CSV table of C-alpha atoms and ligand atoms in Angstrom, one decimal:
chain,number,residue,atom,x,y,z
T,168,MET,CA,94.5,54.8,101.1
T,169,GLY,CA,91.8,52.4,101.8
T,170,GLU,CA,88.8,54.1,103.3
T,171,SER,CA,90.1,56.5,105.8
T,172,THR,CA,92.7,59.0,106.3
T,173,VAL,CA,94.1,58.7,109.7
T,174,GLU,CA,93.8,62.1,111.0
T,175,PRO,CA,91.9,64.9,109.0
T,176,GLU,CA,93.8,67.6,110.9
T,177,TYR,CA,97.2,66.0,109.8
T,178,ARG,CA,99.5,68.7,108.4
T,179,PHE,CA,102.3,66.9,106.8
T,180,PHE,CA,104.6,70.0,106.3
T,181,GLU,CA,104.3,70.8,110.0
T,182,VAL,CA,105.3,67.3,111.0
T,183,VAL,CA,108.4,67.5,108.7
T,184,ARG,CA,109.2,71.0,110.2
T,185,GLY,CA,109.0,69.4,113.7
T,186,TYR,CA,111.7,66.8,112.7
T,187,VAL,CA,113.8,69.8,111.5
T,188,GLU,CA,113.4,71.7,114.6
T,189,ARG,CA,114.5,68.7,116.7
T,190,ALA,CA,117.4,67.9,114.5
T,191,ALA,CA,118.6,71.7,114.4
T,192,GLY,CA,118.2,71.9,118.2
T,193,LEU,CA,120.3,68.7,118.6
T,194,ILE,CA,123.2,69.6,116.2
T,195,GLY,CA,123.3,73.4,117.3
T,196,LEU,CA,122.4,74.5,113.6
T,197,PRO,CA,122.5,78.3,113.5
T,198,ASP,CA,119.2,80.1,113.5
T,199,HIS,CA,119.4,81.7,110.2
T,200,VAL,CA,120.2,78.4,108.4
T,201,ARG,CA,117.4,76.5,110.3
T,202,ASP,CA,115.1,79.6,109.1
T,203,MET,CA,116.3,79.2,105.5
T,204,LEU,CA,115.5,75.5,105.5
T,205,SER,CA,112.2,75.7,107.0
T,206,GLU,CA,110.5,77.3,103.8
T,207,PRO,CA,111.0,76.4,100.2
T,208,LYS,CA,112.9,78.8,98.1
T,209,ASN,CA,110.3,78.7,95.2
T,210,GLU,CA,106.7,77.7,95.2
T,211,LEU,CA,105.3,77.6,91.6
T,212,ILE,CA,101.9,77.0,90.8
T,213,VAL,CA,100.5,76.7,87.1
T,214,HIS,CA,97.1,76.5,85.6
T,215,PHE,CA,97.0,75.0,82.3
T,216,PRO,CA,94.1,73.8,79.7
T,217,VAL,CA,93.9,70.3,78.4
T,218,VAL,CA,91.5,68.9,75.7
T,219,MET,CA,90.0,65.9,77.1
T,220,ASP,CA,89.0,62.7,75.0
T,221,ASP,CA,85.4,63.9,74.8
T,222,GLY,CA,86.6,67.3,73.1
T,223,LYS,CA,86.0,69.5,76.1
T,224,MET,CA,88.7,71.6,77.5
T,225,ARG,CA,89.5,71.2,81.2
T,226,MET,CA,91.9,73.4,83.5
T,227,PHE,CA,94.3,71.5,85.7
T,228,LYS,CA,96.5,72.9,88.5
T,229,GLY,CA,100.2,71.9,88.6
T,230,TYR,CA,102.9,72.6,91.1
T,231,ARG,CA,106.6,72.4,91.5
T,232,ILE,CA,108.2,73.2,94.8
T,233,GLN,CA,111.8,73.9,94.8
T,234,HIS,CA,113.0,73.6,98.4
T,235,ASN,CA,116.7,74.0,98.4
T,236,ASN,CA,119.6,73.9,96.0
T,237,ILE,CA,122.7,74.7,98.0
T,238,LEU,CA,124.1,71.1,97.5
T,239,GLY,CA,123.1,70.9,93.8
T,240,PRO,CA,120.2,71.3,91.3
T,241,TYR,CA,116.8,70.9,92.7
T,242,LYS,CA,115.7,67.3,92.4
T,243,GLY,CA,112.6,65.2,93.1
T,244,GLY,CA,109.5,63.5,91.9
T,245,MET,CA,106.2,64.5,90.1
T,246,ARG,CA,103.3,63.4,91.9
T,247,PHE,CA,99.8,62.9,89.8
T,248,HIS,CA,97.2,62.3,92.4
T,249,VAL,CA,93.7,63.8,93.5
T,250,SER,CA,95.2,64.6,97.0
T,251,VAL,CA,98.1,66.7,95.6
T,252,SER,CA,98.3,70.0,97.5
T,253,LEU,CA,100.7,72.7,98.1
T,254,ASP,CA,101.1,71.9,101.8
T,255,ASP,CA,102.0,68.3,101.1
T,256,LEU,CA,104.4,69.0,98.2
T,257,LYS,CA,106.3,71.4,100.5
T,258,ALA,CA,106.8,68.7,102.9
T,259,LEU,CA,107.9,66.2,100.2
T,260,GLY,CA,110.2,68.7,98.5
T,261,ALA,CA,112.0,69.4,101.9
T,262,MET,CA,112.3,65.7,102.4
T,263,MET,CA,114.1,65.4,99.1
T,264,THR,CA,116.5,68.0,100.4
T,265,TRP,CA,117.3,65.9,103.5
T,266,LYS,CA,117.4,62.7,101.5
T,267,CYS,CA,120.1,64.0,99.2
T,268,ALA,CA,122.0,65.6,101.8
T,269,LEU,CA,121.9,62.2,103.8
T,270,MET,CA,123.1,60.2,100.9
T,271,GLY,CA,125.8,62.7,100.0
T,272,ILE,CA,124.2,63.2,96.5
T,273,PRO,CA,125.0,66.5,94.9
T,274,PHE,CA,121.3,67.5,94.5
T,275,GLY,CA,119.0,69.7,96.3
T,276,GLY,CA,115.2,69.0,96.9
T,277,ALA,CA,112.0,69.5,95.1
T,278,LYS,CA,108.6,68.0,94.4
T,279,GLY,CA,105.7,68.7,92.2
T,280,GLY,CA,102.7,67.4,90.5
T,281,VAL,CA,99.3,67.7,89.1
T,282,LYS,CA,96.1,67.4,91.1
T,283,CYS,CA,94.2,65.0,88.9
T,284,ASP,CA,92.5,61.5,89.3
T,285,THR,CA,94.8,59.4,87.2
T,286,ARG,CA,92.3,56.4,87.6
T,287,ALA,CA,89.7,58.7,85.7
T,288,ILE,CA,91.8,59.7,82.9
T,289,SER,CA,92.8,57.7,79.6
T,290,HIS,CA,96.3,57.2,78.4
T,291,ASP,CA,95.9,59.9,75.9
T,292,GLU,CA,94.7,62.4,78.3
T,293,LEU,CA,97.6,61.5,80.7
T,294,ARG,CA,100.1,62.2,77.7
T,295,ARG,CA,98.4,65.5,77.1
T,296,ILE,CA,98.3,66.6,80.7
T,297,THR,CA,101.9,65.8,81.1
T,298,ARG,CA,103.2,67.6,77.9
T,299,ARG,CA,101.0,70.7,78.7
T,300,PHE,CA,102.3,70.6,82.3
T,301,THR,CA,105.8,70.4,81.1
T,302,HIS,CA,105.2,73.2,78.7
T,303,ALA,CA,103.6,75.4,81.6
T,304,LEU,CA,106.8,74.8,83.7
T,305,GLY,CA,108.9,76.1,80.8
T,306,SER,CA,112.4,77.0,82.1
T,307,ASN,CA,111.8,76.4,85.7
T,308,ILE,CA,113.0,72.8,85.1
T,309,GLY,CA,116.3,71.9,83.5
T,310,PRO,CA,119.2,69.4,83.5
T,311,SER,CA,121.3,71.7,85.8
T,312,TYR,CA,118.5,73.4,87.5
T,313,ASP,CA,115.7,71.2,88.4
T,314,ILE,CA,115.3,67.6,87.6
T,315,PRO,CA,111.9,65.7,88.0
T,316,ALA,CA,111.5,62.1,88.5
T,317,PRO,CA,108.6,59.6,89.0
T,318,ASP,CA,106.6,59.4,92.0
T,319,VAL,CA,103.1,58.3,93.0
T,320,GLY,CA,100.9,58.4,89.7
T,321,THR,CA,103.7,58.9,87.5
T,322,ASN,CA,106.1,56.4,85.7
T,323,ALA,CA,108.9,56.1,83.0
T,324,GLN,CA,106.5,56.8,80.3
T,325,VAL,CA,105.4,60.1,81.9
T,326,MET,CA,109.1,61.0,82.2
T,327,VAL,CA,109.9,60.2,78.6
T,328,TRP,CA,107.0,62.6,77.7
T,329,MET,CA,108.2,65.3,80.0
T,330,MET,CA,111.7,64.7,78.4
T,331,ASP,CA,110.5,64.9,74.9
T,332,THR,CA,108.5,68.1,75.5
T,333,TYR,CA,111.4,69.9,77.1
T,334,MET,CA,113.7,68.8,74.4
T,335,ASN,CA,111.5,70.0,71.7
T,336,SER,CA,111.3,73.4,73.3
T,337,THR,CA,115.2,74.1,73.0
T,338,GLY,CA,117.2,74.6,69.9
T,339,ASN,CA,118.2,71.7,67.6
T,340,VAL,CA,121.9,72.1,68.5
T,341,THR,CA,121.5,71.7,72.2
T,342,LYS,CA,118.4,69.2,72.1
T,343,ASN,CA,120.3,66.0,73.0
T,344,ALA,CA,122.1,67.7,75.9
T,345,GLN,CA,118.7,68.1,77.5
T,346,ARG,CA,118.1,64.5,78.1
T,347,ALA,CA,119.1,64.7,81.8
T,348,VAL,CA,116.2,67.1,82.5
T,349,VAL,CA,114.2,64.2,84.1
T,350,THR,CA,115.4,60.7,85.6
T,351,GLY,CA,113.4,57.5,85.9
T,352,LYS,CA,112.9,57.4,82.0
T,353,THR,CA,112.7,54.3,80.1
T,354,VAL,CA,116.1,52.5,79.3
T,355,THR,CA,115.7,53.1,75.6
T,356,CYS,CA,115.2,56.9,76.1
T,357,GLY,CA,118.2,57.3,78.4
T,358,GLY,CA,117.0,55.8,81.7
T,359,SER,CA,119.3,53.7,83.8
T,360,LEU,CA,119.1,50.1,84.3
T,361,GLY,CA,118.1,49.3,87.8
T,362,ARG,CA,116.2,52.6,88.3
T,363,GLU,CA,112.8,51.0,88.2
T,364,LYS,CA,113.4,48.7,91.3
T,365,ALA,CA,115.8,51.3,92.9
T,366,THR,CA,113.5,52.4,95.6
T,367,SER,CA,112.6,48.9,96.6
T,368,GLN,CA,116.1,47.7,96.4
T,369,GLY,CA,117.3,50.5,98.8
T,370,VAL,CA,114.5,49.5,101.3
T,371,VAL,CA,115.5,45.9,101.0
T,372,HIS,CA,119.3,46.6,101.5
T,373,CYS,CA,118.3,48.4,104.6
T,374,ILE,CA,116.3,45.4,105.8
T,375,THR,CA,119.2,43.2,105.1
T,376,GLU,CA,121.4,45.4,107.0
T,377,TRP,CA,119.1,45.5,109.9
T,378,ALA,CA,118.9,41.7,109.7
T,379,LYS,CA,122.6,41.2,109.9
T,380,GLU,CA,122.9,43.7,112.9
T,381,HIS,CA,120.3,41.8,114.8
T,382,ARG,CA,121.3,38.3,113.7
T,383,PHE,CA,117.7,38.0,112.3
T,384,ASP,CA,117.5,35.2,109.6
T,385,LEU,CA,115.2,36.4,106.9
T,386,GLU,CA,114.7,33.0,105.2
T,387,GLY,CA,111.2,31.9,105.9
T,388,LYS,CA,110.0,35.2,107.3
T,389,THR,CA,106.8,37.1,106.4
T,390,ALA,CA,105.9,40.8,105.3
T,391,ILE,CA,102.9,42.9,104.9
T,392,ILE,CA,103.0,45.6,102.4
T,393,GLN,CA,100.7,48.6,102.0
T,394,GLY,CA,100.5,49.8,98.4
T,395,PHE,CA,101.4,47.7,95.4
T,396,GLY,CA,102.7,50.3,92.9
T,397,ASN,CA,106.3,50.4,92.0
T,398,VAL,CA,107.6,50.4,95.4
T,399,GLY,CA,105.4,47.7,97.1
T,400,CYS,CA,105.5,45.2,94.2
T,401,ASN,CA,109.2,45.5,93.6
T,402,ALA,CA,109.8,45.3,97.4
T,403,SER,CA,107.8,42.0,97.4
T,404,LEU,CA,109.7,40.6,94.4
T,405,LEU,CA,113.1,41.4,96.0
T,406,LEU,CA,111.9,40.0,99.5
T,407,ALA,CA,110.9,36.8,98.0
T,408,LYS,CA,114.4,36.2,96.6
T,409,LEU,CA,115.6,36.4,100.1
T,410,GLY,CA,113.0,33.7,101.3
T,411,VAL,CA,110.3,36.3,102.8
T,412,SER,CA,106.9,35.9,101.7
T,413,THR,CA,104.3,38.8,101.4
T,414,ILE,CA,101.2,37.6,103.3
T,415,ALA,CA,99.1,40.6,103.3
T,416,ILE,CA,98.7,43.6,100.9
T,417,GLY,CA,96.7,46.6,100.3
T,418,ASP,CA,96.1,49.6,98.2
T,419,HIS,CA,93.4,52.1,97.6
T,420,SER,CA,90.7,49.5,96.6
T,421,GLY,CA,91.2,47.5,100.0
T,422,TYR,CA,93.3,44.7,101.5
T,423,LEU,CA,94.0,41.0,100.9
T,424,ARG,CA,95.7,38.3,103.0
T,425,HIS,CA,97.1,35.1,101.6
T,426,ASP,CA,99.2,33.0,104.1
T,427,GLU,CA,100.8,30.9,101.5
T,428,GLY,CA,102.4,34.1,100.2
T,429,PHE,CA,101.4,36.4,97.2
T,430,ASN,CA,103.2,35.8,93.9
T,431,ALA,CA,104.3,39.5,93.3
T,432,HIS,CA,104.8,39.1,89.5
T,433,LYS,CA,101.2,38.0,89.3
T,434,VAL,CA,99.7,40.7,91.6
T,435,GLY,CA,101.9,43.3,89.5
T,436,ASP,CA,100.4,42.2,86.4
T,437,HIS,CA,96.9,42.3,87.9
T,438,VAL,CA,97.5,45.9,89.1
T,439,ARG,CA,99.0,47.1,85.8
T,440,THR,CA,95.9,45.7,84.0
T,441,HIS,CA,93.2,46.5,86.4
T,442,GLY,CA,94.6,49.6,88.2
T,443,SER,CA,94.4,48.0,91.6
T,444,ILE,CA,94.5,44.7,93.7
T,445,ALA,CA,90.7,44.5,93.5
T,446,ASN,CA,89.4,41.1,92.5
T,447,TYR,CA,92.9,39.5,92.4
T,448,PRO,CA,92.0,35.8,92.3
T,449,HIS,CA,94.0,34.6,95.3
T,450,GLY,CA,93.7,35.4,99.1
T,451,SER,CA,90.9,36.6,100.9
T,452,VAL,CA,89.6,40.2,101.3
T,453,ILE,CA,90.3,41.6,104.9
T,454,SER,CA,89.4,44.9,106.4
T,455,ARG,CA,92.0,47.9,106.8
T,456,GLU,CA,92.0,46.9,110.6
T,457,ASP,CA,92.7,43.3,109.9
T,458,PHE,CA,95.6,44.2,107.6
T,459,PHE,CA,97.4,46.1,110.3
T,460,ALA,CA,96.7,43.4,113.0
T,461,THR,CA,98.2,40.5,110.6
T,462,PRO,CA,101.1,39.2,112.6
T,463,ALA,CA,104.1,39.4,110.2
T,464,ASP,CA,108.1,39.9,110.7
T,465,ILE,CA,108.3,43.0,108.4
T,466,PHE,CA,105.9,45.9,107.5
T,467,ILE,CA,106.6,48.0,104.4
T,468,PRO,CA,104.3,51.1,104.0
T,469,ALA,CA,104.7,51.9,100.3
T,470,ALA,CA,101.7,54.1,99.7
T,471,LEU,CA,101.0,57.6,101.0
T,472,GLU,CA,101.9,59.5,103.9
T,473,ASN,CA,99.8,59.5,107.2
T,474,GLN,CA,98.8,55.8,107.0
T,475,VAL,CA,99.8,54.7,110.7
T,476,GLY,CA,98.2,56.6,113.5
T,477,GLU,CA,97.3,55.6,116.9
T,478,ALA,CA,95.0,52.6,116.0
T,479,GLU,CA,97.4,51.2,113.4
T,480,ALA,CA,100.4,51.6,115.7
T,481,ASN,CA,98.7,49.7,118.4
T,482,ALA,CA,97.6,47.0,116.0
T,483,LEU,CA,100.9,46.3,114.2
T,484,THR,CA,102.5,43.0,115.2
T,485,VAL,CA,105.8,43.2,113.5
T,486,SER,CA,109.5,43.1,114.4
T,487,LEU,CA,110.5,45.8,111.9
T,488,ILE,CA,109.0,48.7,109.8
T,489,ALA,CA,110.8,50.0,106.7
T,490,GLU,CA,109.3,53.1,105.3
T,491,GLY,CA,109.1,52.6,101.5
T,492,ALA,CA,106.8,55.6,101.4
T,493,ASN,CA,107.4,59.3,102.4
T,494,GLY,CA,105.9,60.1,105.9
T,495,PRO,CA,103.7,57.0,106.3
T,496,LEU,CA,103.7,57.4,110.0
T,497,ASN,CA,102.1,60.2,111.8
T,498,PRO,CA,103.5,61.5,115.2
T,499,LYS,CA,101.2,59.7,117.4
T,500,GLY,CA,101.7,56.5,115.5
T,501,GLU,CA,105.5,57.0,115.8
T,502,GLU,CA,105.2,57.6,119.5
T,503,ILE,CA,103.3,54.4,120.0
T,504,LEU,CA,105.7,52.3,117.9
T,505,ALA,CA,108.6,53.9,120.0
T,506,GLN,CA,107.0,52.9,123.2
T,507,ARG,CA,106.1,49.5,121.9
T,508,GLY,CA,109.9,49.2,120.9
T,509,ILE,CA,109.0,48.4,117.2
T,510,PRO,CA,112.1,49.7,115.1
T,511,VAL,CA,111.6,52.0,112.2
T,512,ILE,CA,113.8,52.6,109.4
T,513,PRO,CA,113.0,56.0,108.5
T,514,ASP,CA,111.7,57.1,104.8
T,515,ILE,CA,114.8,59.6,104.1
T,516,LEU,CA,117.1,56.6,104.6
T,517,ALA,CA,115.0,53.6,103.6
T,518,ASN,CA,113.5,54.9,100.4
T,519,SER,CA,116.6,56.9,99.1
T,520,GLY,CA,117.7,54.3,96.5
T,521,GLY,CA,115.3,55.9,94.1
T,522,VAL,CA,116.9,59.3,94.0
T,523,THR,CA,120.3,57.6,94.4
T,524,VAL,CA,119.9,55.6,91.1
T,525,SER,CA,118.2,58.9,89.6
T,526,TYR,CA,121.7,60.4,90.3
T,527,TYR,CA,123.5,57.6,88.5
T,528,GLU,CA,121.0,58.1,85.5
T,529,TRP,CA,121.8,61.8,85.5
T,530,VAL,CA,125.6,61.2,85.5
T,531,GLN,CA,125.3,58.5,82.7
T,532,ASN,CA,123.2,61.1,80.6
T,533,LEU,CA,125.8,63.8,81.1
T,534,ARG,CA,128.6,61.6,80.2
T,535,SER,CA,127.0,59.8,77.3
T,536,GLU,CA,127.4,56.5,79.1
T,537,ARG,CA,125.5,53.4,79.9
T,538,TRP,CA,126.3,51.5,83.0
T,539,ASP,CA,125.4,47.8,83.1
T,540,LEU,CA,123.0,46.5,85.8
T,541,GLU,CA,126.0,45.2,88.0
T,542,GLU,CA,127.5,48.7,88.2
T,543,VAL,CA,124.4,50.4,89.1
T,544,ASP,CA,123.4,47.6,91.8
T,545,GLY,CA,126.9,47.6,93.0
T,546,ARG,CA,127.0,51.3,93.6
T,547,LEU,CA,123.6,51.3,95.2
T,548,GLU,CA,124.3,48.6,97.4
T,549,LYS,CA,127.3,50.5,98.7
T,550,ALA,CA,125.6,53.7,99.0
T,551,MET,CA,122.7,52.2,101.1
T,552,THR,CA,124.8,50.1,103.4
T,553,GLU,CA,127.2,53.1,104.2
T,554,ALA,CA,124.2,55.3,104.8
T,555,TYR,CA,122.4,52.7,106.9
T,556,GLN,CA,125.6,52.4,109.0
T,557,ARG,CA,126.1,56.0,109.3
T,558,VAL,CA,122.6,56.5,110.5
T,559,MET,CA,122.7,53.7,113.2
T,560,TYR,CA,126.0,54.7,114.3
T,561,VAL,CA,124.8,58.3,115.0
T,562,ALA,CA,121.6,57.0,116.5
T,563,ARG,CA,123.5,54.8,118.9
T,564,GLU,CA,126.1,57.5,119.8
T,565,ARG,CA,123.6,60.2,120.6
T,566,LYS,CA,121.0,57.9,122.0
T,567,ILE,CA,118.3,59.2,119.5
T,568,ASP,CA,116.0,57.4,117.2
T,569,PRO,CA,117.2,56.7,113.4
T,570,ARG,CA,114.9,59.4,112.1
T,571,LEU,CA,116.3,62.1,114.1
T,572,ALA,CA,119.9,60.7,113.4
T,573,ALA,CA,119.1,60.7,109.6
T,574,TYR,CA,117.9,64.3,109.9
T,575,SER,CA,120.7,65.4,111.9
T,576,ILE,CA,123.4,64.0,109.4
T,577,ALA,CA,121.5,65.7,106.5
T,578,MET,CA,121.3,68.9,108.4
T,579,GLU,CA,125.0,68.8,109.4
T,580,ASN,CA,126.0,68.6,105.7
T,581,LEU,CA,123.7,71.4,104.8
T,582,GLY,CA,124.7,73.6,107.7
T,583,THR,CA,128.4,73.1,106.8
T,584,ALA,CA,127.7,74.3,103.2
T,585,TYR,CA,126.0,77.2,104.5
T,586,ALA,CA,128.9,78.0,106.8
T,587,GLU,CA,131.5,77.6,104.1
T,588,ARG,CA,129.6,79.6,101.5
T,589,GLY,CA,128.0,82.3,103.6
T,590,ILE,CA,125.1,84.3,102.5
T,591,PHE,CA,125.5,86.5,99.3
T,592,PRO,CA,126.3,89.3,98.8
H,767,LIG,N1,110.0,60.3,94.0
H,767,LIG,C1,111.1,59.7,94.5
H,767,LIG,C2,111.4,60.0,95.9
H,767,LIG,O1,110.4,60.4,96.6
H,767,LIG,C3,112.2,59.7,93.6
H,767,LIG,C4,112.9,61.1,93.5
H,767,LIG,C5,114.0,61.2,92.3
H,767,LIG,O2,114.5,60.2,91.8
H,767,LIG,O3,114.2,62.4,92.2
H,767,LIG,O4,112.5,59.8,96.6
């Protein structure tokens, strides 16, 4: 994100494993369960050819990490990005397991993707990469086995291509029952109303709950948002409805500040047309340092992992951080924010609205139902509010930070399932 990665030595999977170790110690998770959860069950790597627009063939590398499926089918996004690596996907796949276990959704955790520069490929190339990748995955995904969804660099269109490719590789008779192989599809092709904004909606529900708890009036407040893709843009839109204006934004191309507040609809349109916030006609260009030092009430990291290290954590002048992205704080950044008393609503809680509505989509597909937006939004609000209360209750009771509380709840669920089921044979 922007020009620098905070710590070149940063190993995301080790960071997540560190949280697991701490939570496991805290709840007294049996060693064998901790060991089972500390590595993914399956790590799949595929290499596949794609004919590019210039007629030349190029090889691509795709991954699917299936971390755990004790609570239900593997579930998680597909990331298309230049930085995609086995280690990061292992971390992200594990986080999906904790997220679903925390939310009480009957899914396990997975993550996958293709290492590619989505900004340097055409729409047609993206389609061919997606279809060939899905073909290469073959029966390693499936509606009751492993269910992909959008993530960084993918969207509803990519999910529809995955669905169509998968459906066409099964027999005619069962074809339509395969629709639930992916979630986050377009509404016409079996997606759920409310899925597009679901991750941001969940983030905003958490912010609203935090504000209620702290008697913090959101009206007239300000936010800074890093990343202006699906999560960042929708969060800005939803916050605007609550009277919170977004005064600084950033993405891979740079950072902008606009004290009157950005119009998220317009920035979103600009990003969809031009691929980034670069040359957006309002606001002034600021440095990455100035972005993090912009005084505001709320900071939403909604880009990639490892964005907030020591310098950023010292610079941030906000009252609350809600993690729209997965793993945006590195351990040093987290430590400093804790010392400075800046509260953080952790990723596996804050951004779990996405997979929650993915679950609703999956249920609708399996039952051939179509829920209206009110139904989806109502269920999501209840799920997010309850999860938020649960996490904060455990944090208070055990005198631990909300991240550790969220991990503890998730791991207690998983531990109970293992205790009840035992180890086969
Ligand atoms: N990629 C999203 C996440 O990190 C959504 C996953 C899903 O809906 O399965 O939570």
